[in-house]
Each structure stands twice: as structure tokens, then as C-alpha cells.
Amino acid sequence: MDSSLTLSLSHTNSDTHDLIGTYFLEQWRLKSKAAVRKSESVMGVSENQYLMEIDSEECEEEKEELPTELDTLHSSGGFSIVGSDKLSVRYPNAHLHGHDVGVVQANRPAPCKRLVYYFEIFVENAGTKGQIAIGFTTPGFKLRRQPGWESNSYGYHGDDGLLYRGQGKGEAFGPAYSTGDTVGGGINYASQELFFTKNGTVVGTVFKDVKGPLFPTVAVHSQHEVVTVNFGKRPFVFDLKAYEAQERAKQNSTIEKLSIPQNASYGIVRAYLQHYGYEDTLKTFDVESRSTLPPISFVQENGFAEDVSVYSLNQRKVLRQLIRSGQIGDAFGKLRELYPQILQDGTSAICFLLHCQNFIELVRVGKLEEAVLYGRTEFEKFYKLGDYDDLVKDCAALLAYEQPQKSSVGYLLGDSQRDIVADAVNAMVLSTNPSVKDSRECLHSRLDRLLRQLSACFLAKRTFNGDQGEGFHLHRILNSGRKG
Amino acid sequence: MSLFWIVIRELAEIEAMATSKKVITREDWEKRLNDVKIRKEDMNKLVMNFLVTEGYVEAAEKFRKESGTDPDIDLATITDRMAVKKAVQAGNVEDAIEKVNDLNPEILDTNPQLFFHLQQQRLIELIRNGKIEEALEFAQEELAPRGEENQSFLEELEKTVALLAFEDVSNCPVGELLDVSQRLKTASEVNAAILTSQSHEKDPKLPSLLKMLIWAQNQLGEKAVFPRITDLSTAKLEDPPV
């Protein structure tokens, strides 16, 4: 073989290693960050948890700050008094001029990277005239005017039940409201509508023609009026979850009407099992699908894709089993024997992952001295490289705790950490297939690629829509539809 | 970059200008794809949900072991459900009804339409097997009273009994009732009812996600030209059509 060719080949190889190894290191880092966040919230660092979307671990980028209280800085001076909790408004003096409306905006605009935003007010006292309004206004709204009186603002008024949206006259909308009523205002980003509720029931919707940010807004306009605001700290009177579910169902019924090739799912599941080397499942799946009625008439896709995925299926299965059961030494042995090229560069990301896992397994079984020794011999070279500092520290931190499972690095002892290593090794083995031209194809299964495409479409669409609307959350979809 | 790709890109840009759509290049799009975070656990759950809902009980058990993913339902119940489904598919409707009642008598009690369809399938099987007298008796005694309660049941009953009027059923207007597809339809209805009774969704989530992908690509396609996946079976990213 020509020596220059060998050189270029080995070069490609190390590129491949970097790409795959780095990818899985990033997977690890995601877990590490999530674990830190989790331990912080357990420790009570982020006190106002409801401010942040903590339920969605997977969508860190989706975090938007929510309105939490009324804005006391810009509220209209003497004409409304915001309570010390910043969640109530009272109209002070009698006999003020007709323009002296007490308007207060929330401290932040309504978040928009979601399906629906909603807040509620409770009318404690409708005062002498009951001229209370709930609505949405843009930044810089004139704070002596009722929401709806000015353009680019919307207000549902208590005294007449009319909706005002900057056109001078109000339009017939819903019932009037008064002392003892709970009234809500919401933004539906899917339909681009505003909606208002009274005592838990939607009273009407109106098209939202403002594209920019909107602030939840309340106004009081006559003596003794007192209103309290609920930005979600307490449960709403309105069943927001049910409303959201109903909105999603509308969208889903459109989606369900689309057609996909028969057995498309079947093929994708099969390819997934091949990709990750779940050989036992795959074989059983094939046997079971032969006995189904009607028998699955699955057209074999082009041979190439099949070849790539069944490549060294059994070896990948064995390696996964070893790693998942914590037998890292044996996995090393197997790799050395079958795919020595993977371990060739002792400072590669894949070697790092395996060494870390070996260390973790020693800690798990309580062989701490051995772990220390192992760490000293193996980690040093990685520490010097600089790329792995944070992860080496995470591993080493395991030694600091009597009960490492309960520490912030406890995630390292979880199944999913083994899985990252197993998936990394799996991808590395796939990349040793001579027919693989681009190692990136070894990273993602077909299912993975489809879900990525789906998510990217949602995000791109939202960008075109002024950042309004929901992203794609697989996690939420997986947890939906489970009753009881 | 090869000349071919330059030409392709230029053509895509021309198309985009003509329709005033924004062009998202392959390079940009791939970067976006790489930024997406899909969790392996979630994909495992999706696969498990498919195996469980479609009734691949052995595969689900193996997958639990190999991937460490917990099924969202007791695997033993899949076996029972599949036994019912298979009984209907094989034409043993009485057997299927008994099995459903063993599983949970409420399923048929609370679902008159399903019960009617099973009885109708039973009638079809009797006719298929040439048991004319038995079929007539069954229709009159078991099915006709139910038809009185519900107009659509009555129509279906009449349609089914019409099978008896033809010598050559394979060529008659209601012949499709004897087709295997009718059994499959009934079987899938029972299957769905059992899943619902177990507080489980009757359809796997994966096909809906695939449809959602097509929908999302179409939606985005109204605003932009971008690399799409049109062939679900390869999941290959394709350059914008020119």
C-alpha cells in the first residue's frame, strides 16, 4: 500500500474518533449540567421555581422569564396603589378626573415560546363604578388609559363586559364582572388569539394583531376598587391544562389525517434495534412480526443501509452487555481483540469515556482505594489535555461523598451513564465498517434523524413566527395520554 | 464545492426569490439539526411504546433487558390482549368474547358498538362456514334485538344477512364482509378497546410523530425552502427541490 494513502487513512480515522467521541462527551456534559440544576433546585437555590419552566429538562433554551408581579416602577403614580405583595391594586381617592385611570402592567411581558399564556385577576371590591379592566398592552403603553382605549392594546372591561381594542368604541364580548368574580386573560399562540375567561369559563376570543411583546395589564378606575392578580403562583380557577389539551387535540386531528407509508414505523423500529445493537430484541421482533396477521410485507430498503446497520451486530450486542453490566475491563479486552484501532490513541475521547466508567464501577462496588489508584494512573494524561477537566472533576468528586448516589455527581452511578459509554462504543464500532464514508452516519439512528428534523422544523417555524409558539417536546408527548 | 451543488444552490435561491421564501442552506440546516437534543431514553421509550402497543410481547421483554427501558404496561396483559386479537383474526369469535370477558367484563358491557361488531363477526363466520340455519337463528335472536336499539346496527345487520341471499358471495355487493380485512377490522377494534380499558392509548405514538414530521415540514415549507426528509424509510436529508 502506498504510504501516503495509509497516512491519509489513519488521518480520517482519528477525525472519526474525535467526532464520535466528542459527541458522546457532549451527551455526558448535558447530564452533568442537568444534575447540577437538579441539585440546586433541591437545595432551594432557585426559590421561585415556577418562574422557570422546570418541568422540561430537555429544553433549556426554552426558559423564558414569566411575569411574576406587578410593575411598581412604572405604574400610574397616585391613581393606583400596588400592594406590598405586588399582586394587588387599589384605586385610592374619590372624584378624580375621568382620565385618571390606574393602570398597572406586569413586571415582564407574557412569555411566547409556548402554546398558551394565561393569568387571572380576582375582583375583591368593584368599588363605586366597577370600572375594572383586564387585558394586554405593549411596552410603553400610556399608563393613565384603560387597556383597549389606545391602539395596540386590548381590554375586557368589567362595567359593561365589552372588549376594547384601540378603536374608541368597545364591542360586544362577554358578561360584565364585579365583586367576587375571577377573570382571566390569555394568549393562544397557535391560533394567534387572545381569550378572556370569567369564573373559569371562556367568554370570548379576539384576533391578536400585535406581533410584539404584550404585558398582562390590569386597570382600576373608581373609588374603593381592589383587584388581586394571580400570575400562576396559585392554581387558576380556569382549567388551563384542559384548554391546552383541547388546543393540541385540534392540531392533532389535522395531523392524524395525513398518511404515511404502511409499516413505516415498523421499519424505523427495526433500524433502531440494528443501529444500537439490540440484537436479541431484533431477532425476537422479526420472529414475532412473521406471525402477525397480516404478515408484515416490509419491503427491504436498499441494501446499503441494511448492511451498515447489521455490521458486527453481535459484537456490538456483546460490548453493550458488558458495559451495561459494569464489566469495563472485559469490554476493553474485547475491543483490543476485535477493533484495536478504536483504542489506538490512548488519549482519545472514547478511551477517556471507558476509563471514567471503569473508575465509576470501582466506586460503585466500594473499591475506593483501587479507584484512587486507577484514577491516578489513568486520569493524569487526560487532565493535561485540558478538554476533559470538568468531567474528570465530576468523576473524582464521587470519592468525596459517603453516599455518592445522593450527591450532585450521583448521576454518574445511573444506568444512563453506562448507556452513554455503550452508545459511544457502539458508534465507534459502526464507524470501523469500511463501507461507512462519513462517520456522522454512525451517530444517529434513523429515528433520531427523523426526530431531529421534526424538532428543527418546529423551531424554524417559530422563528418565522416572531418566536411565538411551542417547540417540539418529545418528553411531553411521551408522557401525554397516560391516564390514572 | 462541486459545480453540481453550486448549480443546485443557485436554482434553489432562484426558486426562493420567485416565491419570496427564505432559503435555509444545507449547511445551516445541518447545524440546526446538530443543536437539537434528543434523549436516548426518550427514543427507547418510543420504541418500547411501539412494541407494547402493537403487541410484540417477547420483543418488549427482550428490549426491557437489553435497553433497561421499563414498559408502560404490565407485559402479561399484552399476552392476553394478543390472544383475543388472534382469536378474532382466526375467526374464533366466541372464544374471543369469552377471553375479553375473562380479562375485564366491563369492556363489552360499556361498549355496545364493539359487542355488536363482535356478534356481527360471529354471524359472518357462521355464514362463511355454511351454517345457514344457525346463522339465521343467531341473527334473529341475538342481533335483531340490538338493531332495534340502534339504527346503524340495524343497517349493518341487514347488510350482513344479505350475504345469505347470494349463491356466489365472492361476487356479491356485500362480499367484502367475508374478506379477511373485515376480521382484521374487528380485531383491531377489540384490541383498541382492551388497551383503553387498561388506561393505555390505543395507538402507538411513533406513527403520529411521523405524521407530525410531514405536517411540520409542510408548515415550514410555506415560509422557507430547506432540506427535507421525504423518504421516511431512509431518513435521508434531501436538498430543496428545484
PDB file of C-alpha atoms in Angstrom, chain A residues 14-238:
ATOM      1  CA  SER A  14      -8.633   9.981  14.052  1.00  0.00           C
ATOM      2  CA  ASP A  15     -11.096  12.558  12.732  1.00  0.00           C
ATOM      3  CA  THR A  16     -13.774   9.956  13.029  1.00  0.00           C
ATOM      4  CA  HIS A  17     -12.740   9.183  16.569  1.00  0.00           C
ATOM      5  CA  ASP A  18     -12.842  12.821  17.535  1.00  0.00           C
ATOM      6  CA  LEU A  19     -16.226  13.377  16.025  1.00  0.00           C
ATOM      7  CA  ILE A  20     -17.923  10.425  17.656  1.00  0.00           C
ATOM      8  CA  GLY A  21     -16.103  10.684  20.973  1.00  0.00           C
ATOM      9  CA  THR A  22     -16.745  14.401  21.256  1.00  0.00           C
ATOM     10  CA  TYR A  23     -20.407  13.884  20.517  1.00  0.00           C
ATOM     11  CA  PHE A  24     -20.802  11.491  23.421  1.00  0.00           C
ATOM     12  CA  LEU A  25     -18.763  13.681  25.749  1.00  0.00           C
ATOM     13  CA  GLU A  26     -21.313  16.372  24.997  1.00  0.00           C
ATOM     14  CA  GLN A  27     -24.095  13.955  25.894  1.00  0.00           C
ATOM     15  CA  TRP A  28     -22.364  13.431  29.198  1.00  0.00           C
ATOM     16  CA  ARG A  29     -21.983  17.177  29.781  1.00  0.00           C
ATOM     17  CA  LEU A  30     -25.712  17.630  29.255  1.00  0.00           C
ATOM     18  CA  LYS A  31     -26.360  15.140  32.041  1.00  0.00           C
ATOM     19  CA  SER A  32     -23.810  16.796  34.244  1.00  0.00           C
ATOM     20  CA  LYS A  33     -25.445  20.208  33.829  1.00  0.00           C
ATOM     21  CA  ALA A  34     -28.905  18.787  34.371  1.00  0.00           C
ATOM     22  CA  ALA A  35     -27.688  17.136  37.576  1.00  0.00           C
ATOM     23  CA  VAL A  36     -26.283  20.406  38.855  1.00  0.00           C
ATOM     24  CA  ARG A  37     -29.555  22.190  38.116  1.00  0.00           C
ATOM     25  CA  LYS A  38     -31.499  19.470  39.829  1.00  0.00           C
ATOM     26  CA  SER A  39     -29.393  19.539  42.974  1.00  0.00           C
ATOM     27  CA  GLU A  40     -29.646  23.328  43.050  1.00  0.00           C
ATOM     28  CA  SER A  41     -33.388  23.247  42.917  1.00  0.00           C
ATOM     29  CA  VAL A  42     -33.480  20.578  45.611  1.00  0.00           C
ATOM     30  CA  MET A  43     -31.252  22.730  47.779  1.00  0.00           C
ATOM     31  CA  GLY A  44     -33.677  25.573  47.251  1.00  0.00           C
ATOM     32  CA  VAL A  45     -31.306  27.798  45.334  1.00  0.00           C
ATOM     33  CA  SER A  46     -33.885  28.702  42.761  1.00  0.00           C
ATOM     34  CA  GLU A  47     -36.634  29.585  45.116  1.00  0.00           C
ATOM     35  CA  ASN A  48     -39.228  30.725  42.660  1.00  0.00           C
ATOM     36  CA  GLN A  49     -39.259  27.547  40.699  1.00  0.00           C
ATOM     37  CA  TYR A  50     -42.410  28.387  38.894  1.00  0.00           C
ATOM     38  CA  LEU A  51     -40.597  31.284  37.264  1.00  0.00           C
ATOM     39  CA  MET A  52     -38.691  28.833  35.191  1.00  0.00           C
ATOM     40  CA  GLU A  53     -40.026  26.002  33.183  1.00  0.00           C
ATOM     41  CA  ILE A  54     -38.510  23.399  35.405  1.00  0.00           C
ATOM     42  CA  ASP A  55     -40.697  20.591  34.189  1.00  0.00           C
ATOM     43  CA  SER A  56     -38.913  20.444  30.868  1.00  0.00           C
ATOM     44  CA  GLU A  57     -35.391  19.313  31.465  1.00  0.00           C
ATOM     45  CA  GLU A  58     -34.784  18.864  27.781  1.00  0.00           C
ATOM     46  CA  CYS A  59     -35.490  22.370  26.668  1.00  0.00           C
ATOM     47  CA  GLU A  60     -33.093  24.580  28.489  1.00  0.00           C
ATOM     48  CA  GLU A  61     -33.189  27.083  25.661  1.00  0.00           C
ATOM     49  CA  GLU A  62     -36.917  27.422  26.142  1.00  0.00           C
ATOM     50  CA  LYS A  63     -36.606  29.047  29.509  1.00  0.00           C
ATOM     51  CA  GLU A  64     -38.354  32.356  29.486  1.00  0.00           C
ATOM     52  CA  GLU A  65     -38.870  34.539  32.463  1.00  0.00           C
ATOM     53  CA  LEU A  66     -42.511  34.845  33.352  1.00  0.00           C
ATOM     54  CA  PRO A  67     -44.423  37.785  34.710  1.00  0.00           C
ATOM     55  CA  THR A  68     -44.452  37.303  38.461  1.00  0.00           C
ATOM     56  CA  GLU A  69     -45.653  40.541  39.945  1.00  0.00           C
ATOM     57  CA  LEU A  70     -46.944  43.979  39.124  1.00  0.00           C
ATOM     58  CA  ASP A  71     -44.563  46.634  37.960  1.00  0.00           C
ATOM     59  CA  THR A  72     -44.359  49.237  40.695  1.00  0.00           C
ATOM     60  CA  LEU A  73     -41.748  51.317  38.948  1.00  0.00           C
ATOM     61  CA  HIS A  74     -43.897  52.465  36.053  1.00  0.00           C
ATOM     62  CA  SER A  75     -47.380  52.162  37.499  1.00  0.00           C
ATOM     63  CA  SER A  76     -49.508  55.242  37.233  1.00  0.00           C
ATOM     64  CA  GLY A  77     -48.475  57.172  40.275  1.00  0.00           C
ATOM     65  CA  GLY A  78     -51.252  58.300  42.506  1.00  0.00           C
ATOM     66  CA  PHE A  79     -54.101  56.681  40.685  1.00  0.00           C
ATOM     67  CA  SER A  80     -53.483  53.160  41.733  1.00  0.00           C
ATOM     68  CA  ILE A  81     -51.698  51.730  44.665  1.00  0.00           C
ATOM     69  CA  VAL A  82     -49.981  48.449  44.273  1.00  0.00           C
ATOM     70  CA  GLY A  83     -49.988  46.419  47.454  1.00  0.00           C
ATOM     71  CA  SER A  84     -46.760  45.431  49.166  1.00  0.00           C
ATOM     72  CA  ASP A  85     -47.083  41.903  47.821  1.00  0.00           C
ATOM     73  CA  LYS A  86     -47.068  43.483  44.332  1.00  0.00           C
ATOM     74  CA  LEU A  87     -50.059  41.353  43.479  1.00  0.00           C
ATOM     75  CA  SER A  88     -52.913  43.674  44.341  1.00  0.00           C
ATOM     76  CA  VAL A  89     -54.107  47.046  43.111  1.00  0.00           C
ATOM     77  CA  ARG A  90     -56.346  49.546  44.880  1.00  0.00           C
ATOM     78  CA  TYR A  91     -57.813  52.769  43.498  1.00  0.00           C
ATOM     79  CA  PRO A  92     -57.172  55.453  46.096  1.00  0.00           C
ATOM     80  CA  ASN A  93     -59.054  58.738  46.079  1.00  0.00           C
ATOM     81  CA  ALA A  94     -62.525  59.709  45.140  1.00  0.00           C
ATOM     82  CA  HIS A  95     -63.504  62.220  42.484  1.00  0.00           C
ATOM     83  CA  LEU A  96     -60.584  62.121  40.183  1.00  0.00           C
ATOM     84  CA  HIS A  97     -60.661  63.246  36.618  1.00  0.00           C
ATOM     85  CA  GLY A  98     -62.103  60.790  34.076  1.00  0.00           C
ATOM     86  CA  HIS A  99     -58.727  60.189  32.529  1.00  0.00           C
ATOM     87  CA  ASP A 100     -57.158  59.232  35.784  1.00  0.00           C
ATOM     88  CA  VAL A 101     -57.131  55.524  35.249  1.00  0.00           C
ATOM     89  CA  GLY A 102     -54.969  53.392  37.473  1.00  0.00           C
ATOM     90  CA  VAL A 103     -53.200  51.024  35.124  1.00  0.00           C
ATOM     91  CA  VAL A 104     -50.561  48.536  36.126  1.00  0.00           C
ATOM     92  CA  GLN A 105     -48.581  46.252  33.870  1.00  0.00           C
ATOM     93  CA  ALA A 106     -46.866  43.074  34.930  1.00  0.00           C
ATOM     94  CA  ASN A 107     -43.139  43.228  35.556  1.00  0.00           C
ATOM     95  CA  ARG A 108     -42.449  41.241  32.380  1.00  0.00           C
ATOM     96  CA  PRO A 109     -44.209  40.595  29.092  1.00  0.00           C
ATOM     97  CA  ALA A 110     -46.097  37.366  28.572  1.00  0.00           C
ATOM     98  CA  PRO A 111     -43.730  34.577  27.504  1.00  0.00           C
ATOM     99  CA  CYS A 112     -44.322  33.473  23.939  1.00  0.00           C
ATOM    100  CA  LYS A 113     -42.395  30.260  23.273  1.00  0.00           C
ATOM    101  CA  ARG A 114     -45.356  28.198  24.280  1.00  0.00           C
ATOM    102  CA  LEU A 115     -48.856  27.255  23.262  1.00  0.00           C
ATOM    103  CA  VAL A 116     -50.751  29.424  25.736  1.00  0.00           C
ATOM    104  CA  TYR A 117     -50.055  32.164  28.253  1.00  0.00           C
ATOM    105  CA  TYR A 118     -52.655  32.931  30.895  1.00  0.00           C
ATOM    106  CA  PHE A 119     -53.158  34.995  34.085  1.00  0.00           C
ATOM    107  CA  GLU A 120     -56.100  35.807  36.334  1.00  0.00           C
ATOM    108  CA  ILE A 121     -57.442  38.610  38.466  1.00  0.00           C
ATOM    109  CA  PHE A 122     -59.878  38.389  41.334  1.00  0.00           C
ATOM    110  CA  VAL A 123     -62.184  41.364  41.930  1.00  0.00           C
ATOM    111  CA  GLU A 124     -62.130  41.843  45.661  1.00  0.00           C
ATOM    112  CA  ASN A 125     -64.124  45.031  45.518  1.00  0.00           C
ATOM    113  CA  ALA A 126     -65.739  46.551  42.431  1.00  0.00           C
ATOM    114  CA  GLY A 127     -65.824  49.937  44.141  1.00  0.00           C
ATOM    115  CA  THR A 128     -68.293  52.624  43.239  1.00  0.00           C
ATOM    116  CA  LYS A 129     -68.405  52.058  39.488  1.00  0.00           C
ATOM    117  CA  GLY A 130     -66.792  48.685  38.847  1.00  0.00           C
ATOM    118  CA  GLN A 131     -64.625  50.127  36.083  1.00  0.00           C
ATOM    119  CA  ILE A 132     -62.100  47.365  36.220  1.00  0.00           C
ATOM    120  CA  ALA A 133     -60.304  46.084  33.154  1.00  0.00           C
ATOM    121  CA  ILE A 134     -58.057  43.155  32.356  1.00  0.00           C
ATOM    122  CA  GLY A 135     -56.046  42.996  29.191  1.00  0.00           C
ATOM    123  CA  PHE A 136     -52.763  43.155  27.373  1.00  0.00           C
ATOM    124  CA  THR A 137     -50.712  46.194  26.433  1.00  0.00           C
ATOM    125  CA  THR A 138     -47.477  46.837  24.566  1.00  0.00           C
ATOM    126  CA  PRO A 139     -44.327  48.240  26.171  1.00  0.00           C
ATOM    127  CA  GLY A 140     -44.615  51.981  26.587  1.00  0.00           C
ATOM    128  CA  PHE A 141     -48.376  51.941  26.992  1.00  0.00           C
ATOM    129  CA  LYS A 142     -49.773  55.235  28.366  1.00  0.00           C
ATOM    130  CA  LEU A 143     -50.353  54.430  31.961  1.00  0.00           C
ATOM    131  CA  ARG A 144     -53.350  56.654  32.506  1.00  0.00           C
ATOM    132  CA  ARG A 145     -55.529  54.949  29.961  1.00  0.00           C
ATOM    133  CA  GLN A 146     -57.663  51.848  30.160  1.00  0.00           C
ATOM    134  CA  PRO A 147     -56.236  48.885  28.274  1.00  0.00           C
ATOM    135  CA  GLY A 148     -58.098  48.917  24.972  1.00  0.00           C
ATOM    136  CA  TRP A 149     -58.521  52.642  24.732  1.00  0.00           C
ATOM    137  CA  GLU A 150     -55.246  53.025  22.898  1.00  0.00           C
ATOM    138  CA  SER A 151     -54.212  51.209  19.751  1.00  0.00           C
ATOM    139  CA  ASN A 152     -52.142  48.061  20.239  1.00  0.00           C
ATOM    140  CA  SER A 153     -53.889  47.280  23.474  1.00  0.00           C
ATOM    141  CA  TYR A 154     -56.742  45.012  24.440  1.00  0.00           C
ATOM    142  CA  GLY A 155     -59.040  45.214  27.425  1.00  0.00           C
ATOM    143  CA  TYR A 156     -62.064  43.302  28.712  1.00  0.00           C
ATOM    144  CA  HIS A 157     -63.960  45.772  30.856  1.00  0.00           C
ATOM    145  CA  GLY A 158     -65.897  44.860  33.969  1.00  0.00           C
ATOM    146  CA  ASP A 159     -68.596  47.518  33.984  1.00  0.00           C
ATOM    147  CA  ASP A 160     -70.012  46.754  30.523  1.00  0.00           C
ATOM    148  CA  GLY A 161     -68.450  43.410  29.541  1.00  0.00           C
ATOM    149  CA  LEU A 162     -67.224  44.997  26.311  1.00  0.00           C
ATOM    150  CA  LEU A 163     -63.940  44.349  24.619  1.00  0.00           C
ATOM    151  CA  TYR A 164     -61.886  47.389  23.678  1.00  0.00           C
ATOM    152  CA  ARG A 165     -59.056  47.168  21.214  1.00  0.00           C
ATOM    153  CA  GLY A 166     -57.955  50.637  20.363  1.00  0.00           C
ATOM    154  CA  GLN A 167     -60.952  51.617  18.297  1.00  0.00           C
ATOM    155  CA  GLY A 168     -62.642  54.069  20.620  1.00  0.00           C
ATOM    156  CA  LYS A 169     -65.769  52.022  20.934  1.00  0.00           C
ATOM    157  CA  GLY A 170     -65.983  48.718  22.686  1.00  0.00           C
ATOM    158  CA  GLU A 171     -67.568  45.698  21.055  1.00  0.00           C
ATOM    159  CA  ALA A 172     -69.992  43.173  22.493  1.00  0.00           C
ATOM    160  CA  PHE A 173     -67.887  40.426  24.010  1.00  0.00           C
ATOM    161  CA  GLY A 174     -68.779  38.839  27.334  1.00  0.00           C
ATOM    162  CA  PRO A 175     -70.708  39.393  30.520  1.00  0.00           C
ATOM    163  CA  ALA A 176     -69.911  42.250  32.899  1.00  0.00           C
ATOM    164  CA  TYR A 177     -67.988  41.274  36.031  1.00  0.00           C
ATOM    165  CA  SER A 178     -67.891  42.606  39.529  1.00  0.00           C
ATOM    166  CA  THR A 179     -67.042  41.888  43.163  1.00  0.00           C
ATOM    167  CA  GLY A 180     -66.302  38.215  43.761  1.00  0.00           C
ATOM    168  CA  ASP A 181     -65.581  37.332  40.140  1.00  0.00           C
ATOM    169  CA  THR A 182     -62.396  35.787  38.857  1.00  0.00           C
ATOM    170  CA  VAL A 183     -61.491  36.989  35.384  1.00  0.00           C
ATOM    171  CA  GLY A 184     -58.646  35.712  33.225  1.00  0.00           C
ATOM    172  CA  GLY A 185     -56.766  36.839  30.151  1.00  0.00           C
ATOM    173  CA  GLY A 186     -54.854  34.526  27.862  1.00  0.00           C
ATOM    174  CA  ILE A 187     -52.867  34.415  24.654  1.00  0.00           C
ATOM    175  CA  ASN A 188     -53.228  31.432  22.362  1.00  0.00           C
ATOM    176  CA  TYR A 189     -50.105  31.469  20.217  1.00  0.00           C
ATOM    177  CA  ALA A 190     -51.282  28.681  17.934  1.00  0.00           C
ATOM    178  CA  SER A 191     -54.448  30.466  16.827  1.00  0.00           C
ATOM    179  CA  GLN A 192     -52.968  33.954  17.369  1.00  0.00           C
ATOM    180  CA  GLU A 193     -55.941  34.885  19.510  1.00  0.00           C
ATOM    181  CA  LEU A 194     -56.480  36.492  22.853  1.00  0.00           C
ATOM    182  CA  PHE A 195     -59.126  34.970  25.065  1.00  0.00           C
ATOM    183  CA  PHE A 196     -60.755  36.027  28.293  1.00  0.00           C
ATOM    184  CA  THR A 197     -62.492  33.983  30.960  1.00  0.00           C
ATOM    185  CA  LYS A 198     -64.949  34.692  33.717  1.00  0.00           C
ATOM    186  CA  ASN A 199     -65.103  32.341  36.685  1.00  0.00           C
ATOM    187  CA  GLY A 200     -63.373  29.571  34.794  1.00  0.00           C
ATOM    188  CA  THR A 201     -65.269  29.743  31.510  1.00  0.00           C
ATOM    189  CA  VAL A 202     -64.024  31.267  28.265  1.00  0.00           C
ATOM    190  CA  VAL A 203     -66.267  34.231  27.422  1.00  0.00           C
ATOM    191  CA  GLY A 204     -64.739  35.226  24.103  1.00  0.00           C
ATOM    192  CA  THR A 205     -61.731  35.399  21.827  1.00  0.00           C
ATOM    193  CA  VAL A 206     -60.295  38.145  19.680  1.00  0.00           C
ATOM    194  CA  PHE A 207     -57.653  38.091  16.975  1.00  0.00           C
ATOM    195  CA  LYS A 208     -54.267  39.254  18.180  1.00  0.00           C
ATOM    196  CA  ASP A 209     -52.902  41.669  15.595  1.00  0.00           C
ATOM    197  CA  VAL A 210     -49.969  42.836  17.697  1.00  0.00           C
ATOM    198  CA  LYS A 211     -46.885  40.763  16.862  1.00  0.00           C
ATOM    199  CA  GLY A 212     -44.515  42.064  19.526  1.00  0.00           C
ATOM    200  CA  PRO A 213     -44.433  41.513  23.285  1.00  0.00           C
ATOM    201  CA  LEU A 214     -47.593  42.036  25.312  1.00  0.00           C
ATOM    202  CA  PHE A 215     -47.765  42.782  29.021  1.00  0.00           C
ATOM    203  CA  PRO A 216     -50.528  41.390  31.208  1.00  0.00           C
ATOM    204  CA  THR A 217     -52.306  44.509  32.412  1.00  0.00           C
ATOM    205  CA  VAL A 218     -54.975  45.441  34.968  1.00  0.00           C
ATOM    206  CA  ALA A 219     -56.738  48.724  35.489  1.00  0.00           C
ATOM    207  CA  VAL A 220     -58.894  50.236  38.234  1.00  0.00           C
ATOM    208  CA  HIS A 221     -60.857  53.400  37.740  1.00  0.00           C
ATOM    209  CA  SER A 222     -63.224  54.142  40.618  1.00  0.00           C
ATOM    210  CA  GLN A 223     -63.113  54.589  44.345  1.00  0.00           C
ATOM    211  CA  HIS A 224     -62.531  51.507  46.524  1.00  0.00           C
ATOM    212  CA  GLU A 225     -61.785  49.199  43.634  1.00  0.00           C
ATOM    213  CA  VAL A 226     -59.467  46.393  44.718  1.00  0.00           C
ATOM    214  CA  VAL A 227     -58.151  43.670  42.451  1.00  0.00           C
ATOM    215  CA  THR A 228     -55.665  40.902  43.148  1.00  0.00           C
ATOM    216  CA  VAL A 229     -53.599  39.270  40.428  1.00  0.00           C
ATOM    217  CA  ASN A 230     -52.552  35.651  40.082  1.00  0.00           C
ATOM    218  CA  PHE A 231     -49.646  35.043  37.728  1.00  0.00           C
ATOM    219  CA  GLY A 232     -49.729  31.337  38.374  1.00  0.00           C
ATOM    220  CA  LYS A 233     -48.305  31.074  41.854  1.00  0.00           C
ATOM    221  CA  ARG A 234     -51.670  29.789  42.995  1.00  0.00           C
ATOM    222  CA  PRO A 235     -53.862  27.418  40.965  1.00  0.00           C
ATOM    223  CA  PHE A 236     -56.086  29.138  38.426  1.00  0.00           C
ATOM    224  CA  VAL A 237     -59.870  28.971  38.577  1.00  0.00           C
ATOM    225  CA  PHE A 238     -59.790  28.281  34.844  1.00  0.00           C
TER     226      PHE A 238
END
